């Protein structure tokens, strides 16, 4: 007997051997058959989906759950466009902090809305003895007041209180890490937000590190969230490369640096596992720290790398030698050169054709870099919603020649490069459906077309958030398509993305989700 049979629906399976179905059978959390194979079988529960469209649960291959959960509960200046407005929010948050000298966190900072960066001196006027830490929405910088600057190591670079990249990490290091209980609650909040948008599996893009890590025992917080039932979806954890350390392994292993006990990609189960090693090579476009081959339009600099190029390359090579899948953060084309050079060197030293290394963001990729991606078998993990919401700004700072290279779609596919969809939430909107719409129409919110030749079909965009996401996370045997034998993770939609006008794809209702064959919010039958 089946546990559940879902009927009267349009199942878009993403499986070319059986692309569309009307019935789907579930037994013990797995898909056991489609259509005639299950229609006549008895089932403990038969659910009539009343003509809904059903897809494999969306896979978001690059998120920041803990950051998302904390941001939801942090005072924010989002939407404020005046310096006085911002300072009023900061002062109100400071006033609510009763403890003298306590840290006060503020979210939603983006200098573009204000026309310039805030300064430490301005924050001092409303700090009242507290330490103020205002995180940039990109995650690649922050503004702090003088009370924080005074605690930083001598020589820490800053621009009147604005700290970028590693300097921001120095400020973060001054604070006590969050407790595992706090982290677990934040992770749970964000996971439920993902689920409501149709995401049933995701990859957490960097735990334990200086830039985005929240605790040296952060992995334990995810285990705690799982133990407490706070984790309603599947999560794969990328480990930050600054957790690697020299190990005295046998010379035959050829491992120069590793995590303790040799932990690497693949450890764990189908609900919580260790994924790629996350390596940062540059910053972000919002903060103007993505490393470009030539300067930003209207600025006299071309961003920055996170470290000396040789040091970055050595980390990439060492991670490969230690057996990791690598997720290399490279937004600008200069950073992509560093990543591709190092990955090429790594594969020469120890060929691993099945490593499935990834470049995270791949925000600005020159035409000459595309064949290198393909030759190395590297996936491009992009965030289409960046251009949906920030595209006008990004196109302006790239200029006419480079704007069409932003967050490519068609060029990756035409070169045989696996194109993977993701959000980087909470940097911007996490909705896969809105991202899919952008991948097809390439229009920003203002209606500006950005690299229209990079548009792809709806089927290709859906594949980026299902089949390709599963491939990038080594989940293709269990997720990504509605195929018998795979886990029963599904998203039920109010309409068919392939049949509505493309301008409406992002507004399609997510009716419900199923993980392990159970509807979200319901217990096992």
Coordinates of C-alpha atoms in Angstrom, one line a residue:
X1 CA 0.0 0.0 0.0
X2 CA 1.2 3.5 -0.9
X3 CA 1.6 6.0 1.9
X4 CA 0.3 8.8 -0.3
X5 CA -1.0 9.1 -3.9
X6 CA -1.1 12.6 -5.3
X7 CA -3.6 12.9 -8.1
X8 CA -5.3 15.3 -10.5
X9 CA -2.2 17.5 -11.0
X10 CA 0.2 18.4 -13.8
X11 CA 3.5 17.0 -12.6
X12 CA 6.4 18.5 -14.5
X13 CA 8.9 15.9 -13.6
X14 CA 12.1 17.3 -15.2
X15 CA 12.8 13.7 -16.2
X16 CA 13.0 13.4 -20.0
X17 CA 11.9 9.8 -19.9
X18 CA 8.5 10.8 -18.4
X19 CA 8.3 14.6 -18.6
X20 CA 4.6 15.0 -17.6
X21 CA 2.4 12.9 -15.3
X22 CA -1.0 13.2 -13.6
X23 CA -0.5 10.8 -10.6
X24 CA 2.4 10.3 -8.3
X25 CA 2.8 7.6 -5.6
X26 CA 4.8 7.9 -2.4
X27 CA 6.0 5.3 -0.1
X28 CA 8.2 5.9 3.0
X29 CA 9.3 9.3 1.7
X30 CA 10.2 8.3 -1.8
X31 CA 8.6 8.4 -5.2
X32 CA 7.6 4.9 -6.2
X33 CA 5.9 5.4 -9.5
X34 CA 3.9 7.7 -11.8
X35 CA 0.6 7.5 -13.6
X36 CA -0.6 3.9 -14.4
X37 CA 2.1 2.4 -12.2
X38 CA 0.4 3.8 -9.1
X39 CA -3.2 4.9 -10.2
X40 CA -4.8 1.6 -9.2
X41 CA -2.7 1.0 -6.1
X42 CA -4.4 1.4 -2.6
X43 CA -3.0 4.3 -0.6
X44 CA -3.3 5.3 3.0
X45 CA -4.1 8.8 1.8
X46 CA -5.2 10.1 -1.6
X47 CA -4.8 13.9 -2.2
X48 CA -6.6 15.6 -5.0
X49 CA -4.4 18.6 -6.0
X50 CA -7.3 20.1 -8.1
X51 CA -5.3 20.7 -11.3
X52 CA -2.3 22.3 -9.7
X53 CA 1.2 22.2 -11.3
X54 CA 3.8 20.2 -9.3
X55 CA 7.6 20.4 -9.8
X56 CA 10.5 18.9 -7.9
X57 CA 11.2 21.0 -4.9
X58 CA 13.4 24.0 -5.8
X59 CA 17.0 23.7 -4.8
X60 CA 18.7 27.0 -3.8
X61 CA 22.4 26.2 -4.2
X62 CA 23.7 29.3 -2.3
X63 CA 22.1 30.8 0.7
X64 CA 23.0 32.1 4.2
X65 CA 20.4 30.8 6.6
X66 CA 21.8 32.0 9.9
X67 CA 22.4 35.5 8.5
X68 CA 18.9 35.5 7.0
X69 CA 17.4 34.5 10.3
X70 CA 19.3 37.1 12.3
X71 CA 18.5 39.8 9.8
X72 CA 14.8 39.2 10.2
X73 CA 15.1 40.2 13.9
X74 CA 17.7 43.0 13.6
X75 CA 16.7 46.7 13.4
X76 CA 17.0 47.8 9.8
X77 CA 17.5 51.0 7.8
X78 CA 16.2 49.4 4.6
X79 CA 14.3 52.1 2.6
X80 CA 15.8 55.0 4.4
X81 CA 17.4 57.5 2.0
X82 CA 18.5 60.3 4.3
X83 CA 21.4 60.4 6.7
X84 CA 19.2 61.9 9.5
X85 CA 16.6 59.1 9.0
X86 CA 19.3 56.5 9.3
X87 CA 20.8 58.0 12.4
X88 CA 17.3 58.2 14.0
X89 CA 16.9 54.4 13.5
X90 CA 20.3 53.8 15.0
X91 CA 19.6 56.0 18.0
X92 CA 16.3 54.2 18.7
X93 CA 18.0 50.8 18.6
X94 CA 20.7 52.1 20.9
X95 CA 18.1 53.4 23.3
X96 CA 16.5 50.0 23.5
X97 CA 19.9 48.5 24.5
X98 CA 20.0 49.0 28.2
X99 CA 23.5 47.7 28.9
X100 CA 26.1 50.4 28.8
X101 CA 28.8 49.7 26.2
X102 CA 26.8 46.9 24.5
X103 CA 27.0 46.0 20.9
X104 CA 24.2 47.3 18.7
X105 CA 23.6 45.7 15.3
X106 CA 21.9 47.4 12.4
X107 CA 20.9 45.7 9.1
X108 CA 19.9 47.1 5.7
X109 CA 22.9 49.3 5.1
X110 CA 23.6 50.2 1.5
X111 CA 25.5 53.4 0.7
X112 CA 23.9 53.6 -2.8
X113 CA 20.6 54.6 -1.2
X114 CA 22.3 57.4 0.7
X115 CA 24.6 58.6 -2.0
X116 CA 27.7 58.0 0.1
X117 CA 29.0 56.0 3.0
X118 CA 28.1 56.9 6.6
X119 CA 31.0 57.8 8.8
X120 CA 32.1 56.7 12.3
X121 CA 31.8 60.4 13.4
X122 CA 28.1 60.5 12.4
X123 CA 27.4 57.2 14.2
X124 CA 29.2 58.6 17.3
X125 CA 26.5 61.3 17.6
X126 CA 23.8 58.7 18.4
X127 CA 25.9 55.9 19.9
X128 CA 25.7 57.0 23.6
X129 CA 28.6 54.8 24.6
X130 CA 27.5 51.7 22.7
X131 CA 29.4 49.8 20.0
X132 CA 27.6 50.2 16.7
X133 CA 28.0 47.6 13.9
X134 CA 26.1 48.3 10.7
X135 CA 26.4 45.4 8.2
X136 CA 26.4 46.2 4.5
X137 CA 23.6 44.4 2.7
X138 CA 26.2 42.6 0.5
X139 CA 27.9 41.1 3.5
X140 CA 31.2 42.5 2.3
X141 CA 31.6 45.5 4.5
X142 CA 30.3 47.4 7.5
X143 CA 30.3 50.8 9.1
X144 CA 31.2 51.1 12.8
X145 CA 31.6 53.9 15.2
X146 CA 34.7 55.1 17.0
X147 CA 34.1 52.8 20.0
X148 CA 34.6 49.9 17.6
X149 CA 37.5 51.4 15.7
X150 CA 39.4 51.9 19.0
X151 CA 39.3 48.2 19.6
X152 CA 40.6 47.1 16.2
X153 CA 44.2 45.9 15.8
X154 CA 46.6 48.7 14.8
X155 CA 46.7 49.3 11.1
X156 CA 43.3 47.9 10.3
X157 CA 42.3 49.8 7.1
X158 CA 39.1 51.7 7.1
X159 CA 37.6 54.7 5.3
X160 CA 36.1 57.0 8.1
X161 CA 34.6 53.9 9.7
X162 CA 33.7 51.8 6.6
X163 CA 35.5 48.5 6.8
X164 CA 35.6 46.2 3.8
X165 CA 36.3 42.5 3.5
X166 CA 39.1 41.3 5.8
X167 CA 38.9 44.5 7.8
X168 CA 35.2 43.8 8.5
X169 CA 36.2 40.4 9.7
X170 CA 38.5 42.0 12.2
X171 CA 35.5 43.9 13.6
X172 CA 33.3 40.8 13.7
X173 CA 36.0 39.0 15.6
X174 CA 35.7 41.5 18.5
X175 CA 32.3 40.1 19.4
X176 CA 31.4 36.9 21.2
X177 CA 30.0 34.3 18.8
X178 CA 26.3 33.6 18.9
X179 CA 25.3 30.6 21.1
X180 CA 24.2 27.5 19.3
X181 CA 20.7 28.0 20.6
X182 CA 20.5 31.5 19.1
X183 CA 21.9 30.1 15.8
X184 CA 19.5 27.2 15.7
X185 CA 16.5 29.5 16.1
X186 CA 17.8 31.9 13.4
X187 CA 18.4 29.0 11.1
X188 CA 14.9 27.7 11.7
X189 CA 13.3 31.0 10.9
X190 CA 15.2 31.3 7.6
X191 CA 14.5 27.7 6.7
X192 CA 10.7 28.2 7.0
X193 CA 11.0 31.3 4.8
X194 CA 12.7 29.2 2.2
X195 CA 10.1 26.5 2.4
X196 CA 7.3 29.0 1.9
X197 CA 8.9 30.0 -1.4
X198 CA 9.1 26.4 -2.7
X199 CA 12.7 25.7 -1.7
X200 CA 13.0 22.2 -0.2
X201 CA 16.8 21.9 -0.2
X202 CA 19.6 24.4 0.0
X203 CA 23.4 24.9 0.4
X204 CA 24.5 27.1 3.2
X205 CA 27.3 29.1 1.7
X206 CA 30.0 29.2 4.3
X207 CA 30.1 28.3 8.0
X208 CA 32.8 28.9 10.6
X209 CA 34.7 31.5 8.6
X210 CA 35.8 35.1 9.2
X211 CA 33.5 36.8 6.7
X212 CA 30.2 35.0 7.2
X213 CA 30.7 32.5 10.0
X214 CA 28.9 33.1 13.2
X215 CA 30.6 30.6 15.6
X216 CA 33.6 28.2 15.6
X217 CA 31.0 25.5 16.5
X218 CA 28.5 26.6 13.9
X219 CA 28.0 23.1 12.4
X220 CA 26.8 22.0 15.8
X221 CA 24.1 24.7 15.6
X222 CA 22.7 23.1 12.5
X223 CA 22.7 19.7 14.2
X224 CA 20.9 21.3 17.1
X225 CA 18.3 22.9 14.8
X226 CA 17.8 19.5 13.2
X227 CA 17.5 17.7 16.6
X228 CA 14.9 20.3 17.7
X229 CA 12.8 19.9 14.6
X230 CA 13.6 23.5 13.4
X231 CA 15.0 22.4 10.1
X232 CA 12.1 21.5 7.8
X233 CA 14.2 21.2 4.6
X234 CA 17.5 19.6 3.5
X235 CA 20.7 21.6 4.1
X236 CA 24.2 21.1 2.8
X237 CA 26.9 23.0 4.6
X238 CA 29.8 24.7 2.9
X239 CA 32.8 25.0 5.2
X240 CA 34.8 28.2 5.0
X241 CA 38.4 27.5 3.8
X242 CA 39.9 29.5 6.7
X243 CA 39.0 26.4 8.8
X244 CA 41.7 24.4 7.0
X245 CA 45.0 23.8 8.8
X246 CA 48.2 21.9 8.2
X247 CA 47.9 18.2 9.0
X248 CA 50.5 15.5 9.4
X249 CA 48.8 13.1 7.0
X250 CA 50.6 10.2 5.4
X251 CA 52.6 11.4 2.4
X252 CA 50.7 9.0 0.2
X253 CA 47.5 11.0 0.9
X254 CA 49.0 14.1 -0.5
X255 CA 47.0 16.3 1.8
X256 CA 48.8 19.5 2.8
X257 CA 45.8 21.1 4.7
X258 CA 42.6 19.7 6.0
X259 CA 39.8 20.0 8.5
X260 CA 40.3 18.0 11.7
X261 CA 39.8 14.2 11.2
X262 CA 40.0 14.7 7.4
X263 CA 36.3 15.7 7.2
X264 CA 35.4 16.7 3.7
X265 CA 32.6 16.9 1.1
X266 CA 30.0 14.2 1.4
X267 CA 29.9 13.6 5.2
X268 CA 26.4 13.4 6.6
X269 CA 22.9 12.2 5.6
X270 CA 20.2 13.2 3.3
X271 CA 18.9 15.9 5.6
X272 CA 22.1 17.5 6.8
X273 CA 25.5 17.1 5.2
X274 CA 28.8 18.7 4.5
X275 CA 29.2 20.1 1.0
X276 CA 31.8 22.1 -0.7
X277 CA 34.8 24.1 0.7
X278 CA 34.0 27.8 0.4
X279 CA 36.9 30.0 -0.8
X280 CA 36.5 33.7 -1.2
X281 CA 38.6 35.4 -3.9
X282 CA 37.0 38.8 -4.1
X283 CA 34.2 41.0 -2.7
X284 CA 30.9 42.2 -4.1
X285 CA 29.6 44.6 -6.7
X286 CA 27.2 46.3 -4.2
X287 CA 30.2 47.3 -2.1
X288 CA 32.3 47.9 -5.2
X289 CA 34.9 45.3 -4.0
X290 CA 34.4 42.7 -6.7
X291 CA 37.7 42.3 -8.4
X292 CA 37.5 43.5 -12.1
X293 CA 39.9 43.4 -14.9
X294 CA 39.5 47.2 -15.4
X295 CA 38.0 49.9 -13.2
X296 CA 34.4 50.4 -12.4
X297 CA 32.7 53.0 -14.6
X298 CA 33.1 56.4 -12.9
X299 CA 35.5 55.1 -10.2
X300 CA 39.2 55.0 -10.0
X301 CA 39.6 51.5 -8.8
X302 CA 38.8 47.9 -9.9
X303 CA 37.8 46.3 -6.6
X304 CA 40.0 44.0 -4.6
X305 CA 41.0 40.4 -4.1
X306 CA 40.7 38.9 -0.6
X307 CA 44.4 38.0 -0.4
X308 CA 47.5 37.8 -2.5
X309 CA 46.6 35.8 -5.7
X310 CA 49.2 33.2 -5.0
X311 CA 47.9 32.6 -1.5
X312 CA 44.3 32.3 -2.8
X313 CA 45.6 29.8 -5.5
X314 CA 47.4 27.8 -2.9
X315 CA 44.2 27.4 -0.8
X316 CA 42.2 26.3 -3.9
X317 CA 44.9 23.8 -4.8
X318 CA 45.1 22.5 -1.2
X319 CA 41.4 22.1 -0.9
X320 CA 41.3 20.1 -4.1
X321 CA 44.2 17.9 -2.9
X322 CA 42.3 17.2 0.3
X323 CA 39.4 15.8 -1.6
X324 CA 36.9 18.7 -1.3
X325 CA 34.5 19.9 -3.9
X326 CA 35.3 23.6 -4.1
X327 CA 32.9 26.5 -4.2
X328 CA 35.0 29.4 -5.2
X329 CA 33.4 32.9 -4.7
X330 CA 34.4 34.9 -7.7
X331 CA 32.2 37.8 -8.8
X332 CA 34.5 39.9 -10.9
X333 CA 36.4 38.7 -14.0
X334 CA 39.8 39.3 -12.4
X335 CA 38.7 37.0 -9.5
X336 CA 37.4 34.5 -12.0
X337 CA 40.9 34.4 -13.6
X338 CA 42.4 33.6 -10.3
X339 CA 39.9 30.9 -9.7
X340 CA 40.2 29.3 -13.1
X341 CA 44.0 29.4 -13.1
X342 CA 44.1 27.7 -9.7
X343 CA 41.5 25.1 -10.6
X344 CA 43.5 24.3 -13.7
X345 CA 46.7 23.9 -11.7
X346 CA 44.9 21.7 -9.1
X347 CA 43.5 19.3 -11.8
X348 CA 47.0 19.0 -13.3
X349 CA 48.4 18.0 -10.0
X350 CA 45.7 15.5 -9.1
X351 CA 43.1 14.9 -11.8
X352 CA 39.6 14.6 -10.3
X353 CA 37.1 14.8 -13.2
X354 CA 34.2 14.2 -10.9
X355 CA 35.0 16.9 -8.4
X356 CA 32.3 19.2 -9.7
X357 CA 34.0 22.4 -8.6
X358 CA 31.8 25.5 -8.7
X359 CA 32.3 29.2 -9.2
X360 CA 29.9 31.0 -6.9
X361 CA 28.3 34.1 -8.5
X362 CA 30.3 34.3 -11.7
X363 CA 29.0 37.8 -11.9
X364 CA 31.1 39.2 -14.7
X365 CA 32.5 36.6 -17.0
X366 CA 34.3 37.7 -20.2
X367 CA 33.8 35.8 -23.5
X368 CA 37.3 34.4 -23.4
X369 CA 36.7 32.8 -19.9
X370 CA 33.7 30.7 -21.0
X371 CA 35.7 28.0 -22.8
X372 CA 37.8 27.6 -19.7
X373 CA 34.8 27.0 -17.5
X374 CA 33.7 24.3 -19.9
X375 CA 37.1 22.7 -20.2
X376 CA 37.4 22.4 -16.4
X377 CA 33.9 21.2 -15.9
X378 CA 33.1 24.0 -13.5
X379 CA 29.5 24.9 -12.7
X380 CA 28.4 28.5 -12.6
X381 CA 26.2 29.2 -9.6
X382 CA 24.5 32.5 -10.3
X383 CA 21.9 34.7 -8.6
X384 CA 19.5 36.1 -11.2
X385 CA 17.6 38.2 -8.7
X386 CA 20.8 40.4 -8.3
X387 CA 20.1 41.8 -11.7
X388 CA 16.3 41.9 -11.2
X389 CA 16.7 44.2 -8.2
X390 CA 20.2 45.8 -8.7
X391 CA 20.6 45.5 -12.5
X392 CA 20.3 49.2 -13.3
X393 CA 23.1 50.0 -10.9
X394 CA 25.3 47.0 -12.0
X395 CA 24.9 47.8 -15.7
X396 CA 25.8 51.5 -15.0
X397 CA 29.0 50.6 -13.1
X398 CA 30.1 48.0 -15.7
X399 CA 29.5 50.2 -18.8
X400 CA 28.1 49.4 -22.2
X401 CA 30.7 46.8 -23.2
X402 CA 30.7 44.7 -20.0
X403 CA 27.0 45.0 -18.9
X404 CA 25.9 42.1 -21.3
X405 CA 28.4 39.8 -19.5
X406 CA 26.6 40.1 -16.1
X407 CA 25.2 37.0 -14.5
X408 CA 25.1 35.1 -17.8
X409 CA 22.6 32.5 -18.8
X410 CA 22.6 31.5 -22.5
X411 CA 26.4 31.8 -22.9
X412 CA 27.0 29.3 -20.1
X413 CA 24.5 26.8 -21.5
X414 CA 25.8 27.2 -25.1
X415 CA 29.3 26.3 -23.9
X416 CA 28.0 23.2 -22.1
X417 CA 28.5 24.8 -18.6
X418 CA 26.1 23.7 -15.9
X419 CA 24.0 26.7 -15.0
X420 CA 22.8 26.6 -11.4
X421 CA 20.2 29.0 -9.9
X422 CA 20.5 30.4 -6.4
X423 CA 19.6 33.4 -4.3
X424 CA 22.5 34.4 -1.9
X425 CA 19.6 35.3 0.5
X426 CA 19.4 37.6 2.5
X427 CA 21.5 39.8 0.1
X428 CA 18.3 40.0 -2.0
X429 CA 15.0 38.3 -2.6
X430 CA 15.2 34.5 -2.3
X431 CA 12.2 33.6 -4.6
X432 CA 13.1 31.0 -7.2
X433 CA 10.1 31.9 -9.3
X434 CA 11.1 35.6 -9.5
X435 CA 14.6 34.5 -10.4
X436 CA 13.3 32.1 -13.1
X437 CA 11.3 35.0 -14.6
X438 CA 14.5 37.2 -14.8
X439 CA 16.5 34.3 -16.4
X440 CA 13.9 34.3 -19.2
X441 CA 13.2 38.0 -19.7
X442 CA 16.4 39.6 -18.4
X443 CA 14.5 42.7 -17.2
X444 CA 15.2 44.6 -14.1
X445 CA 12.4 46.0 -12.0
X446 CA 12.6 49.2 -14.0
X447 CA 12.1 47.3 -17.2
X448 CA 15.6 47.7 -18.4
X449 CA 16.9 44.7 -20.4
X450 CA 20.3 43.6 -19.3
X451 CA 22.1 41.4 -21.6
X452 CA 18.9 40.2 -23.4
X453 CA 20.9 37.8 -25.5
X454 CA 21.6 35.9 -22.3
X455 CA 17.9 35.0 -21.8
X456 CA 17.1 31.3 -21.6
X457 CA 13.9 29.3 -21.9
X458 CA 11.5 28.6 -19.0
X459 CA 12.4 24.9 -19.1
X460 CA 16.1 25.8 -18.9
X461 CA 15.5 28.1 -16.0
X462 CA 13.4 25.5 -14.2
X463 CA 16.3 23.0 -14.7
X464 CA 18.7 25.5 -13.1
X465 CA 16.7 25.3 -9.9
X466 CA 16.1 21.6 -9.9
X467 CA 18.2 19.2 -11.9
X468 CA 21.3 21.5 -12.1
X469 CA 21.0 22.4 -8.4
X470 CA 21.0 18.7 -7.5
X471 CA 24.0 18.1 -9.7
X472 CA 26.0 20.9 -8.2
X473 CA 25.3 19.5 -4.7
X474 CA 25.9 15.9 -5.6
X475 CA 22.2 15.2 -4.9
X476 CA 21.3 14.0 -8.4
X477 CA 20.6 10.4 -7.3
X478 CA 18.0 11.5 -4.8
X479 CA 16.7 15.0 -5.8
X480 CA 16.1 17.3 -8.8
X481 CA 13.4 15.4 -10.7
X482 CA 10.2 13.5 -10.0
X483 CA 11.7 10.1 -10.8
X484 CA 10.8 6.8 -9.1
X485 CA 13.3 6.0 -6.5
X486 CA 14.1 9.6 -5.6
X487 CA 13.0 11.4 -2.5
X488 CA 9.5 12.9 -2.6
X489 CA 10.4 16.6 -2.3
X490 CA 7.9 18.6 -4.3
X491 CA 6.5 22.1 -4.8
X492 CA 2.9 22.6 -5.6
X493 CA 2.2 25.8 -7.7
X494 CA -1.0 27.7 -8.5
X495 CA -0.1 27.8 -12.2
X496 CA 2.3 26.4 -14.8
X497 CA 5.4 28.6 -15.3
X498 CA 5.6 27.2 -18.9
X499 CA 2.1 28.3 -19.8
X500 CA 1.7 31.8 -18.2
X501 CA 3.1 35.0 -19.7
X502 CA 6.7 35.2 -18.7
X503 CA 6.0 38.5 -16.9
X504 CA 3.7 36.6 -14.5
X505 CA 6.1 33.7 -13.5
X506 CA 7.3 35.5 -10.4
X507 CA 3.8 36.0 -9.1
X508 CA 2.7 32.4 -9.3
X509 CA 1.5 31.2 -5.9
X510 CA 3.5 28.6 -4.0
X511 CA 0.5 26.5 -2.7
X512 CA 2.5 24.1 -0.5
X513 CA 5.7 22.0 -0.4
X514 CA 6.4 18.4 0.4
X515 CA 9.6 17.1 1.9
X516 CA 10.0 13.3 2.3
X517 CA 6.5 13.0 1.0
X518 CA 5.0 15.0 3.8
X519 CA 3.3 18.3 3.3
X520 CA 5.0 21.2 5.1
X521 CA 3.5 21.7 8.5
X522 CA 2.1 18.1 8.7
X523 CA 3.6 15.1 10.5
X524 CA 4.1 11.7 9.1
X525 CA 1.0 9.6 8.6

